[in-house]
Short mmCIF file of C-alpha atoms in Angstrom, two decimals:
data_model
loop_
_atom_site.label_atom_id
_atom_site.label_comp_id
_atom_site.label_asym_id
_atom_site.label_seq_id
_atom_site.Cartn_x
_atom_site.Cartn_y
_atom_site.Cartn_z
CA UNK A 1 77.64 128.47 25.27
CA UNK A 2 77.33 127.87 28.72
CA UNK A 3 79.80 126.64 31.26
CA UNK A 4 79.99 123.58 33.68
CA UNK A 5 81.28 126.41 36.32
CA UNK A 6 78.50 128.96 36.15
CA UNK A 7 76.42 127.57 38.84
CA UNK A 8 74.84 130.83 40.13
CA UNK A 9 73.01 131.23 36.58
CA UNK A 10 69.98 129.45 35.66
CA UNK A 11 70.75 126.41 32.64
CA UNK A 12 70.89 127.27 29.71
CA UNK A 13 69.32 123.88 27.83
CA UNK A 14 71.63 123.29 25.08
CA UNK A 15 74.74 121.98 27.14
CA UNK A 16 72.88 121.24 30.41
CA UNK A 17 73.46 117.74 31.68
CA UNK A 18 75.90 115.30 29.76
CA UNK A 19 78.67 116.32 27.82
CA UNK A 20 77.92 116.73 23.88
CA UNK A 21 80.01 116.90 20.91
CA UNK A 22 83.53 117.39 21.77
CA UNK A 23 83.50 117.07 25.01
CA UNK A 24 82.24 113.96 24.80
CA UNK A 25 84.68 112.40 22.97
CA UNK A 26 88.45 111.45 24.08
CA UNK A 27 91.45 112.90 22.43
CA UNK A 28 92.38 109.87 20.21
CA UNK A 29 88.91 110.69 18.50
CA UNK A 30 88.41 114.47 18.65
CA UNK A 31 92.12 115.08 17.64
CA UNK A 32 91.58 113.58 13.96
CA UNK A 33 89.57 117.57 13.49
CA UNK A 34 93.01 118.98 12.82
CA UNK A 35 91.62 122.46 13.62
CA UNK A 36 90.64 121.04 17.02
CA UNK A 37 94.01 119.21 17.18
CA UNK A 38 96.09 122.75 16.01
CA UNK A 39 93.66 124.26 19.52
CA UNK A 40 94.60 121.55 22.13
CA UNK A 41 98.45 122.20 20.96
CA UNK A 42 97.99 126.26 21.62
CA UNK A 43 96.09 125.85 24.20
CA UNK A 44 98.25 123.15 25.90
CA UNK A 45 101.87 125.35 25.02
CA UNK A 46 100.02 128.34 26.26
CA UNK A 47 99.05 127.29 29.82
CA UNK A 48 102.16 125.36 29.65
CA UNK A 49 104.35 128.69 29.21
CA UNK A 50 101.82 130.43 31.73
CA UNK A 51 103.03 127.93 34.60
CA UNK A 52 106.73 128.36 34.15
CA UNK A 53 106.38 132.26 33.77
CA UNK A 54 104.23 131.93 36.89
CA UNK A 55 106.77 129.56 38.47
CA UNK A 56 109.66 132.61 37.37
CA UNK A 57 107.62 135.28 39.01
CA UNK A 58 106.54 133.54 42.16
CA UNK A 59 110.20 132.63 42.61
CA UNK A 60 111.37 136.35 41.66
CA UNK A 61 108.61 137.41 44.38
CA UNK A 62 110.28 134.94 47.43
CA UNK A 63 112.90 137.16 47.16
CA UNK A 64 110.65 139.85 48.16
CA UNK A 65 109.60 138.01 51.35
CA UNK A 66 109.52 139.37 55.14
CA UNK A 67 110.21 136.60 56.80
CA UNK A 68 111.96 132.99 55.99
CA UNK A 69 108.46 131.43 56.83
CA UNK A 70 107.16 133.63 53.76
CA UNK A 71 109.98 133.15 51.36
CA UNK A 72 109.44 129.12 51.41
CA UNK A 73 105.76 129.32 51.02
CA UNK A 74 106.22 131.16 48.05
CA UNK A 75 109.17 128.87 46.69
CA UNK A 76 106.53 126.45 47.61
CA UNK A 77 103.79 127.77 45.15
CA UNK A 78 106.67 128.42 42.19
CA UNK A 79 107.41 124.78 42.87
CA UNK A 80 104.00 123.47 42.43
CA UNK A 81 103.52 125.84 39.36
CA UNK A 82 106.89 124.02 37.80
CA UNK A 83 104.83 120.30 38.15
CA UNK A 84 102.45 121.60 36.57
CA UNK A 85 104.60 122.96 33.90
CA UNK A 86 105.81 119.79 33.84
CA UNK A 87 102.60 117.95 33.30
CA UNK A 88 101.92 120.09 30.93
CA UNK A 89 104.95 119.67 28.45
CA UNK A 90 104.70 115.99 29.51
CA UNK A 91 101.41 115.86 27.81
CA UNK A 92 102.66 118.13 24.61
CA UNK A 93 105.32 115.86 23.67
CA UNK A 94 102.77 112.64 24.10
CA UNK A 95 100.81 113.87 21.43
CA UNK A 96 103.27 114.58 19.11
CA UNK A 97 103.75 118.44 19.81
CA UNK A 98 107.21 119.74 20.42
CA UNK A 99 107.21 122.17 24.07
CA UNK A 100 109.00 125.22 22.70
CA UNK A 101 107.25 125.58 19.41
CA UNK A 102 103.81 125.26 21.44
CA UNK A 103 104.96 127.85 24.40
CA UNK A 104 106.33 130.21 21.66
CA UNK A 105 102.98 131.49 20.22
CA UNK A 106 102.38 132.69 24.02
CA UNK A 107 105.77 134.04 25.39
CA UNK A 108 105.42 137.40 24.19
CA UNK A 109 102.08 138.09 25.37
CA UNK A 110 102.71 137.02 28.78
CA UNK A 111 106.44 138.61 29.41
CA UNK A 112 104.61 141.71 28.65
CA UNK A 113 102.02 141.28 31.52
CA UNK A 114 104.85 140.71 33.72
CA UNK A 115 106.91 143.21 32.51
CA UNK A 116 103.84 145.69 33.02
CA UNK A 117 102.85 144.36 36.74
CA UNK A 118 106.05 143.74 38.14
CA UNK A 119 105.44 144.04 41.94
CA UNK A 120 107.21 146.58 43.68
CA UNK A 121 106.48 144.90 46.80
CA UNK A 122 105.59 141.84 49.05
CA UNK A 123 101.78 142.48 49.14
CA UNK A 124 101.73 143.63 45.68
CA UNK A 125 103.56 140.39 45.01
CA UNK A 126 100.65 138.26 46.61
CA UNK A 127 97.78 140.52 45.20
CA UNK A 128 99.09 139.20 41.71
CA UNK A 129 100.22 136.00 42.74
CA UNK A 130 96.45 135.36 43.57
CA UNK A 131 94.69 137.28 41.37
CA UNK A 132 96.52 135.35 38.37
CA UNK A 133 95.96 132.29 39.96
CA UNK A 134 92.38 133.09 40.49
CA UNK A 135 91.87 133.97 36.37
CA UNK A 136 93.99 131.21 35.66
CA UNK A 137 92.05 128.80 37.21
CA UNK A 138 88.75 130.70 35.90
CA UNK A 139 89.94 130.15 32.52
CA UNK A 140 90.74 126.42 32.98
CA UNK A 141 87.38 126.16 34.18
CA UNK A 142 85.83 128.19 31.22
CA UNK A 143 87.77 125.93 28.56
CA UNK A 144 87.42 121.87 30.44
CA UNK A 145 84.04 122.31 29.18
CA UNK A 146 84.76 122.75 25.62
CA UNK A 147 87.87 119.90 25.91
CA UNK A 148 87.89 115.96 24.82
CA UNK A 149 87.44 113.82 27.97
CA UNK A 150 91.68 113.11 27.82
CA UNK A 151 92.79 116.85 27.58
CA UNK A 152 89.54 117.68 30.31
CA UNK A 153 91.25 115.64 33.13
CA UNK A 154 94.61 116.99 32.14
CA UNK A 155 93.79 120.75 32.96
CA UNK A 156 91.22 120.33 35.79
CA UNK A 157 94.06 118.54 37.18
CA UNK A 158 96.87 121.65 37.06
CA UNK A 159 93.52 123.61 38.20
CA UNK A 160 94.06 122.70 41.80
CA UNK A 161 96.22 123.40 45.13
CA UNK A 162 98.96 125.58 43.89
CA UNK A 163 97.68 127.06 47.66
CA UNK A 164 97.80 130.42 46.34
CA UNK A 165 94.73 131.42 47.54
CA UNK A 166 94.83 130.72 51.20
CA UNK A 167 98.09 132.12 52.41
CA UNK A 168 97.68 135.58 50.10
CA UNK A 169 94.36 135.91 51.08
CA UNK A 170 95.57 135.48 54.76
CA UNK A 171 98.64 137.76 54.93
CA UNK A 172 96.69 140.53 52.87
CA UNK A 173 93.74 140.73 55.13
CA UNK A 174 96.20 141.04 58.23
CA UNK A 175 98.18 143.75 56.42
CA UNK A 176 94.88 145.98 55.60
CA UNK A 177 93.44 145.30 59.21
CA UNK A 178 96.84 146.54 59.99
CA UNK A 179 96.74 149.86 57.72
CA UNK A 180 93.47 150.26 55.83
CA UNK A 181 95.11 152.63 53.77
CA UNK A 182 96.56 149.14 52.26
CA UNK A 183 93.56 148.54 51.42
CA UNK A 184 93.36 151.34 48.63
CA UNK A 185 96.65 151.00 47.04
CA UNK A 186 96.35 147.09 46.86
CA UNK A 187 92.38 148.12 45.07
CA UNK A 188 94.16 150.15 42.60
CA UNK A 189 96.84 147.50 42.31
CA UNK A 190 94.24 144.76 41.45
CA UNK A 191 92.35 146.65 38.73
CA UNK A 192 95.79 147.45 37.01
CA UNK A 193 96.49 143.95 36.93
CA UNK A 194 93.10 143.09 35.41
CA UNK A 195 92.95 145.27 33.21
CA UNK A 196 96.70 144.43 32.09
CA UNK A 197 95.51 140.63 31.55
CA UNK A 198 92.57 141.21 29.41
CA UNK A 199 94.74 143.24 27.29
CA UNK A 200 97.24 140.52 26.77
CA UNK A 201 94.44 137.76 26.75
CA UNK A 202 92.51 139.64 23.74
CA UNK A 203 95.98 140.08 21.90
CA UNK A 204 96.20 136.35 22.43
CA UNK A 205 92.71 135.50 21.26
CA UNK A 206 93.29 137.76 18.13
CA UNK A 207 96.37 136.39 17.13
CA UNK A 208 95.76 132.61 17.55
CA UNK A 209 92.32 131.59 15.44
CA UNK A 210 92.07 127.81 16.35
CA UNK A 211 92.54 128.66 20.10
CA UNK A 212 90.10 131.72 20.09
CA UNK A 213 87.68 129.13 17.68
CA UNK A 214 87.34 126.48 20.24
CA UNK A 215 86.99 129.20 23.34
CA UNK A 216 84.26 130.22 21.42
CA UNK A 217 82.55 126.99 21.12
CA UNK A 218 84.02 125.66 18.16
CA UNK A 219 82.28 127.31 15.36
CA UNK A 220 84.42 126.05 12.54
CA UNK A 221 83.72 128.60 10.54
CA UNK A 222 84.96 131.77 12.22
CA UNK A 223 84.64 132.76 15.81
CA UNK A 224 81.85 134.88 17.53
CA UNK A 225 83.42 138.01 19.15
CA UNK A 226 80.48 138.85 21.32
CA UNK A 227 80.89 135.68 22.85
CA UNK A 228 84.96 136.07 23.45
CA UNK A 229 83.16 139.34 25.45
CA UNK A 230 80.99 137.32 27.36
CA UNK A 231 83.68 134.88 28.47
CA UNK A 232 86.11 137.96 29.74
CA UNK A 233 83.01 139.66 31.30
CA UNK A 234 82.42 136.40 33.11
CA UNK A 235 85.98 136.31 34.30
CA UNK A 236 85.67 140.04 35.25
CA UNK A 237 82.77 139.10 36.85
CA UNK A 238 84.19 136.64 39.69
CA UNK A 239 87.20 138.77 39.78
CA UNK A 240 85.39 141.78 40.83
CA UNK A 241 83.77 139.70 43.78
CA UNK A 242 86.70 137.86 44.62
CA UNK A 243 88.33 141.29 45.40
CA UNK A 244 85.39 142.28 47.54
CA UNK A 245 85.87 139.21 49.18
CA UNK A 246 89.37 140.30 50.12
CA UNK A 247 88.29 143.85 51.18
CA UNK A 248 89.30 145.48 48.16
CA UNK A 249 87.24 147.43 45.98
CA UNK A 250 87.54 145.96 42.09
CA UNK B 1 139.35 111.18 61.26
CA UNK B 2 139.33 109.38 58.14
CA UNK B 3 135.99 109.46 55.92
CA UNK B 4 133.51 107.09 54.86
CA UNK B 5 133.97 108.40 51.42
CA UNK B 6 137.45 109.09 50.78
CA UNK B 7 137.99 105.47 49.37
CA UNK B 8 141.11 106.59 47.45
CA UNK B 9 143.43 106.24 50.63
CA UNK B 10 144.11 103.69 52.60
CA UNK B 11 141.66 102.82 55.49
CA UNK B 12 142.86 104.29 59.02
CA UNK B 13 142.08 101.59 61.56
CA UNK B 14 140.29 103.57 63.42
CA UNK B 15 137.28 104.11 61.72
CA UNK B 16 137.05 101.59 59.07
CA UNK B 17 134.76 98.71 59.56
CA UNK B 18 131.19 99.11 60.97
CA UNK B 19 130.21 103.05 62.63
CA UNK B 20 130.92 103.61 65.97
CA UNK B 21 129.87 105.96 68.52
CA UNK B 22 126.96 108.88 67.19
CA UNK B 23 127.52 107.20 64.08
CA UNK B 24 126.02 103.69 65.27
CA UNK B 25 122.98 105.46 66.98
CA UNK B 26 120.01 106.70 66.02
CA UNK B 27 118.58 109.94 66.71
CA UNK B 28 116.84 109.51 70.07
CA UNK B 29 119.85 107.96 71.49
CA UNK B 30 122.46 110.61 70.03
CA UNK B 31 120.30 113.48 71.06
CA UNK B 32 120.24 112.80 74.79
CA UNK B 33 124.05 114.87 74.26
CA UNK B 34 123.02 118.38 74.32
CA UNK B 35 125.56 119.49 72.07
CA UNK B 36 124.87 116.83 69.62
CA UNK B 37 120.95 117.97 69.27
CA UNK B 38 122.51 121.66 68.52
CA UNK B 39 125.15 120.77 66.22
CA UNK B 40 122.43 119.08 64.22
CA UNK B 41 120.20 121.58 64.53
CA UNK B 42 122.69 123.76 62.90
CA UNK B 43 123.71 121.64 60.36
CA UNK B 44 119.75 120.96 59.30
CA UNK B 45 119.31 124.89 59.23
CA UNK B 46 122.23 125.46 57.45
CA UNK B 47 121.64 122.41 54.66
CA UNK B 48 117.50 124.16 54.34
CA UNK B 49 118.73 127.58 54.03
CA UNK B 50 121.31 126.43 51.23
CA UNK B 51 119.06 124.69 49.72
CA UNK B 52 115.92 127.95 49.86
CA UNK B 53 119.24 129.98 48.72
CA UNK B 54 120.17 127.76 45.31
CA UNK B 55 116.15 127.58 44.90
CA UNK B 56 116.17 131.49 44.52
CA UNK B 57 119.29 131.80 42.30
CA UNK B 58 118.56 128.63 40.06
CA UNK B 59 114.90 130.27 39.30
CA UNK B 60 117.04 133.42 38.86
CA UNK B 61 119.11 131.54 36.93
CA UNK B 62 116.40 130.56 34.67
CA UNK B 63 115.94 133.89 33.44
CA UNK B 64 119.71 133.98 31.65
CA UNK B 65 118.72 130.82 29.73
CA UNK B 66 119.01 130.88 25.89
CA UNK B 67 116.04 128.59 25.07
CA UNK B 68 112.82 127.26 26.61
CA UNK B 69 113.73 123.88 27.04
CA UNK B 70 117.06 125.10 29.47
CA UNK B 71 114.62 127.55 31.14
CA UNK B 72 112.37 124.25 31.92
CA UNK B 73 115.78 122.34 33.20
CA UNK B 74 117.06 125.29 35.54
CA UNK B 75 113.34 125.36 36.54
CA UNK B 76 113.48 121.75 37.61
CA UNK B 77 116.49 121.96 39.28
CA UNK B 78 115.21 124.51 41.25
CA UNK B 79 112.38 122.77 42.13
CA UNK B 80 114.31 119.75 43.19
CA UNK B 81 115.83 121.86 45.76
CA UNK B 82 112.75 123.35 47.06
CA UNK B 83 111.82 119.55 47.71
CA UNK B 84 114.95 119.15 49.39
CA UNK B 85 114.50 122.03 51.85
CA UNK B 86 110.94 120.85 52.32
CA UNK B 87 112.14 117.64 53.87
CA UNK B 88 115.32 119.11 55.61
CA UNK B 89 112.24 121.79 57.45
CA UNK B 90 109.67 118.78 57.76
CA UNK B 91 112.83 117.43 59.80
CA UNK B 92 113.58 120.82 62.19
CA UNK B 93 109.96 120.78 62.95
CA UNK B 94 109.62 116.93 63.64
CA UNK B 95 112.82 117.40 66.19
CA UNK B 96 111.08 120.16 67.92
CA UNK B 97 113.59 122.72 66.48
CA UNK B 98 111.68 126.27 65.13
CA UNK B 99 113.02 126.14 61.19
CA UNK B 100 113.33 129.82 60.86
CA UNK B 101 115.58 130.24 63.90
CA UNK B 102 117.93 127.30 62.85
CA UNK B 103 117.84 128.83 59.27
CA UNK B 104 119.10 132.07 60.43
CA UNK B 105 122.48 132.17 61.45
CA UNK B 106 123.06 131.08 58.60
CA UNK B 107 121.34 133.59 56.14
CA UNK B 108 124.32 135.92 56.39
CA UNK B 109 127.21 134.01 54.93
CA UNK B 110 124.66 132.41 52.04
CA UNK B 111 123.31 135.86 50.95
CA UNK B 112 126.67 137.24 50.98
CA UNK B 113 128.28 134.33 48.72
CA UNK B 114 125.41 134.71 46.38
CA UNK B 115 125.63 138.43 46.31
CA UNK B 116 129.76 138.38 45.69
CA UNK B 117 129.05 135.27 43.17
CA UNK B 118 126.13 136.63 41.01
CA UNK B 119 126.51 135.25 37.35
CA UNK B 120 126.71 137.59 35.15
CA UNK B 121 125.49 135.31 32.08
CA UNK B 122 124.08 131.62 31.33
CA UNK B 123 127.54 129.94 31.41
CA UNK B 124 128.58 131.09 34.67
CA UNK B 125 125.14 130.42 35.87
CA UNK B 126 125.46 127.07 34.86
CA UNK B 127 129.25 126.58 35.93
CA UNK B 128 128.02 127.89 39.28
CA UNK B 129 125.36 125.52 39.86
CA UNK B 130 127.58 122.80 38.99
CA UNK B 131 130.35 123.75 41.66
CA UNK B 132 128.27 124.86 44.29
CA UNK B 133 125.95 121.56 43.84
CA UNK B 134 128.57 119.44 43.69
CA UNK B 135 130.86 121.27 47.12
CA UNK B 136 127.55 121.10 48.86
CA UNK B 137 127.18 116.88 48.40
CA UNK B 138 130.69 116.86 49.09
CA UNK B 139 130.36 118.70 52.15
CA UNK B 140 127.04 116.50 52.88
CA UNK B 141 129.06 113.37 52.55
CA UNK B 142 132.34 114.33 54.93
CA UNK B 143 129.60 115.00 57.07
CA UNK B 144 127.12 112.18 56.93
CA UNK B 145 129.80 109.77 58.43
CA UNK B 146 129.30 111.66 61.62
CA UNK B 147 126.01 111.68 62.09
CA UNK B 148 123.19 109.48 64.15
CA UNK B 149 121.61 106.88 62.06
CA UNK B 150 118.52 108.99 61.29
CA UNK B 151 119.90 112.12 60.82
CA UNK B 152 122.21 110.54 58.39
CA UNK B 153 119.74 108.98 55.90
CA UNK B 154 118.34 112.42 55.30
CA UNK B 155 121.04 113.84 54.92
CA UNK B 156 122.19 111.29 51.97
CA UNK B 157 118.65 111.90 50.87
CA UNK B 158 119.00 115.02 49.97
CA UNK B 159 122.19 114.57 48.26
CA UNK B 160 120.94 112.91 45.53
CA UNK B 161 119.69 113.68 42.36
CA UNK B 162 118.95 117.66 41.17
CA UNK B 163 120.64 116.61 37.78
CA UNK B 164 122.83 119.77 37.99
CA UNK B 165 125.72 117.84 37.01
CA UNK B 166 125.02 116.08 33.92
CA UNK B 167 123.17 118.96 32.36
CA UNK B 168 126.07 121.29 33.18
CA UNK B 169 129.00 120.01 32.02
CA UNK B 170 126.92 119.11 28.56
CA UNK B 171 126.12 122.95 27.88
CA UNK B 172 129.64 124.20 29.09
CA UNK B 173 131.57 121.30 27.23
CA UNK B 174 129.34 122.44 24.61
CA UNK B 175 130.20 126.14 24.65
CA UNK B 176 134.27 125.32 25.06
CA UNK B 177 134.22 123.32 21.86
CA UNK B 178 132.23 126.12 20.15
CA UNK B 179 134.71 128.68 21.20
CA UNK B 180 137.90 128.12 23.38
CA UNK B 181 138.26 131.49 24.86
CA UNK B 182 135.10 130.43 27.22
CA UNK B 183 137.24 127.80 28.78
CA UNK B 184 139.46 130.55 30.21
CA UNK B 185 136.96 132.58 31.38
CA UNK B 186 134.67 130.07 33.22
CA UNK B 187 138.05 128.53 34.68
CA UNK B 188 138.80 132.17 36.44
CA UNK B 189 134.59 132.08 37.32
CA UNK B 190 135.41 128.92 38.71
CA UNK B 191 137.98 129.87 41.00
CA UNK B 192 135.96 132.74 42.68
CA UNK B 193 133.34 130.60 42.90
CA UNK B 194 135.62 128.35 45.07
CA UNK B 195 137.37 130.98 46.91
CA UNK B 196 134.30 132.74 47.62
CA UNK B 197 132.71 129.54 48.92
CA UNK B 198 135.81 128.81 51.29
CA UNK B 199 135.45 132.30 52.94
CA UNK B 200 131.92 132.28 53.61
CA UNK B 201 132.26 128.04 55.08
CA UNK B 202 135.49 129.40 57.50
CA UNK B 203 132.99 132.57 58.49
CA UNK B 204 130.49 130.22 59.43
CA UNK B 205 132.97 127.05 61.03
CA UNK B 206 134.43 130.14 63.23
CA UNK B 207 131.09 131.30 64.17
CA UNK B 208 129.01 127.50 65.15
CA UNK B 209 131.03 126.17 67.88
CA UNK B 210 128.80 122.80 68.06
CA UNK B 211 128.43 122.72 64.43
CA UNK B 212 132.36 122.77 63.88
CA UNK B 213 132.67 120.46 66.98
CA UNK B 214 130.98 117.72 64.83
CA UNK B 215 132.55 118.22 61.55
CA UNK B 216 135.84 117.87 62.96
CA UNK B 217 135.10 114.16 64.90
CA UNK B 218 132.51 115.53 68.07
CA UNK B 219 135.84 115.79 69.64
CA UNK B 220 133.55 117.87 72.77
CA UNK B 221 136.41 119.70 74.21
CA UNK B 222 137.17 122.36 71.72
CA UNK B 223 137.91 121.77 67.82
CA UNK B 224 140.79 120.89 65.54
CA UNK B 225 141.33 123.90 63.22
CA UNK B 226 143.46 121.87 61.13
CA UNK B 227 141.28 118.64 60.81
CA UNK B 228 138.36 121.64 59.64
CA UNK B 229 141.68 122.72 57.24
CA UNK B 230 142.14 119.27 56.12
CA UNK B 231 138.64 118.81 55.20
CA UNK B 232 138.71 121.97 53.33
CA UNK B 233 141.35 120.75 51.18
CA UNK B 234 139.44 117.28 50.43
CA UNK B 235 136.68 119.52 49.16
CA UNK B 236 139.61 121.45 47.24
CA UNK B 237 141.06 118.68 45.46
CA UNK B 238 137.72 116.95 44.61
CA UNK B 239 136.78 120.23 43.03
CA UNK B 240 140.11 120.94 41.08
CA UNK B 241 139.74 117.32 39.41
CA UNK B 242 135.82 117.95 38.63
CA UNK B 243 136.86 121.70 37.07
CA UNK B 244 139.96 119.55 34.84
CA UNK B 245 137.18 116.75 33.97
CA UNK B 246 135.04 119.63 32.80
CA UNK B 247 137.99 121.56 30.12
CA UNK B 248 138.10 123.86 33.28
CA UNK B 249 142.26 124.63 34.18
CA UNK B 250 141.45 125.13 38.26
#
């Protein structure tokens, strides 16, 4: 299935211009599919968990900080990951989900990807910082598209201005103009952390069937593996040339 | 000099009624005094960094707690103070003041009561948020009745509302009735907490000259060590009587 994001491929027919199915619909209507309803709910508690992990981490990386300057701009990005959290959970309990029981499904996956890229320092703390950002937003992106109009706004909403982006991308070009040699431990460092969150992510897909179903397109009846693939690749994809971007090899 | 807020003695002519001097003027007026302008200066670098200091050890904090739904509070508490240093910084910088290098004399005596105060579990986590919130608005209020008109409704801004309170003294009410022995335990945390908080304020009082100037009445001439003593002990007392509220012997 194709995505409202990938505008540097050609169209693919099928879900080129107004929203079908699904996606058409808002979440009063689409949620009386159970097995779409049972998605929303894991999908919701999952991104939900993500931000407050994120929020943990960012605030566990302030600490980590050169300068006062630096430390609040990170508290500032854990703070704006918390409102989303917030939204988040806000929305889970509207539709009749409880938080915890959503987020649980997901907190194992993703306190081993922290657990496994812990930074052990303040560049390596931004490098991650942005990169997750970066595939979290990719991932948003990848799954609006498949969402009811009501759950659509929700998510493209905790998309934006966490600011990540900016300020890492900032600091880590000064520091590899300052030392190139940077440059190749922060490369390394990237691809670890990659490589880390597809592992989690495909442990994640595996384990939770209505999620994985509706990432897939929501074919009812079973989920298309190949395609999982071709979602990750995609994500690979603009990781790779964000990295590039940033002057480090992927 | 008698309080605004200490409304359980009687009034001392002298100040009750309407504000006088700094206290009836606003900023631009009050700032012409050069020693006025750096005693707030001070006091605004001192209130940010505390509050980028209980941002970092709330979302540290978070860590320790036993469910999602307290990891979400402590995470919103945190966040609340981010917000408050945001607007405490916004200030620096609108009064021409660099935030970093009001901040920093201060960074000492903070990191050093957090490092001699680290909890070493949920309960003391949450007992410590409790007492150090709740010294800090105390500490806010003896010294918002000094303070130029503008300075002063920030100040009482940022007083309000992190919710540390009501959430902490459920979950260690909680824990006491569950198991008494807690009670005697948190009480001795409690006291450390206090003690530690005392050093660290005297460290700073004898190290700000215009800062301890202004808490003690703007008296310009030198400072009363024992109206700073005196003022000490009001924080005291208001925290023994919060600690016996709370099942805590102080």
């Amino acid at each position: 299935m194709r995505l409202m994001t990938s505008s540097d491929k050609p169209e693919n027919p099928e879900t080129a211009g107004a929203p079908t199915g699904v996606a058409a619909q808002d979440w009063a209507t689409a949620a009386a599919d159970p097995q779409y309803r049972a998605a929303v709910v894991d999908l919701l508690g999952a991104l939900a968990y993500g931000e407050l992990a994120a929020f943990e981490r960012l605030a566990e990386d302030a600490k980590l900080a050169p300068t006062l300057a630096d430390k609040a701009e990170l508290a500032k990005m854990a703070s704006a990951e918390f409102h989303h959290f917030e939204r988040l959970r806000n929305r889970l309990t509207e539709i009749g989900a409880e938080p915890a029981a959503a987020m649980d499904p997901f907190v194992a996956a993703l306190e081993s990807f922290h657990k496994q890229t812990a930074p052990s320092d303040w560049l390596e703390g931004l490098v991650k910082a942005y990169v997750g950002d970066s595939i979290a937003s990719d991932f948003y992106r990848e799954v609006a598209a498949r969402l009811d109009t009501d759950t659509r706004e929700l998510v493209l909403a905790v998309l934006d201005d966490t600011g990540h982006a900016e300020f890492a991308v900032e600091k880590v070009r000064a520091a590899i103009d300052a030392d190139p040699r940077v440059g190749g431990r922060l490369a390394l460092w990237a691809r670890r952390l990659m490589g880390e969150a597809l592992s989690q992510s495909q442990r994640v897909v595996a384990d939770r069937d209505a999620l994985s179903t509706m990432l897939v397109g929501g074919v009812a009846d079973g989920f298309d593996l190949a395609e999982v693939g071709r979602m990750f690749t995609r994500i690979t994809e603009a990781h790779t040339k964000r990295m590039a971007a940033l002057g480090l090899a992927a």
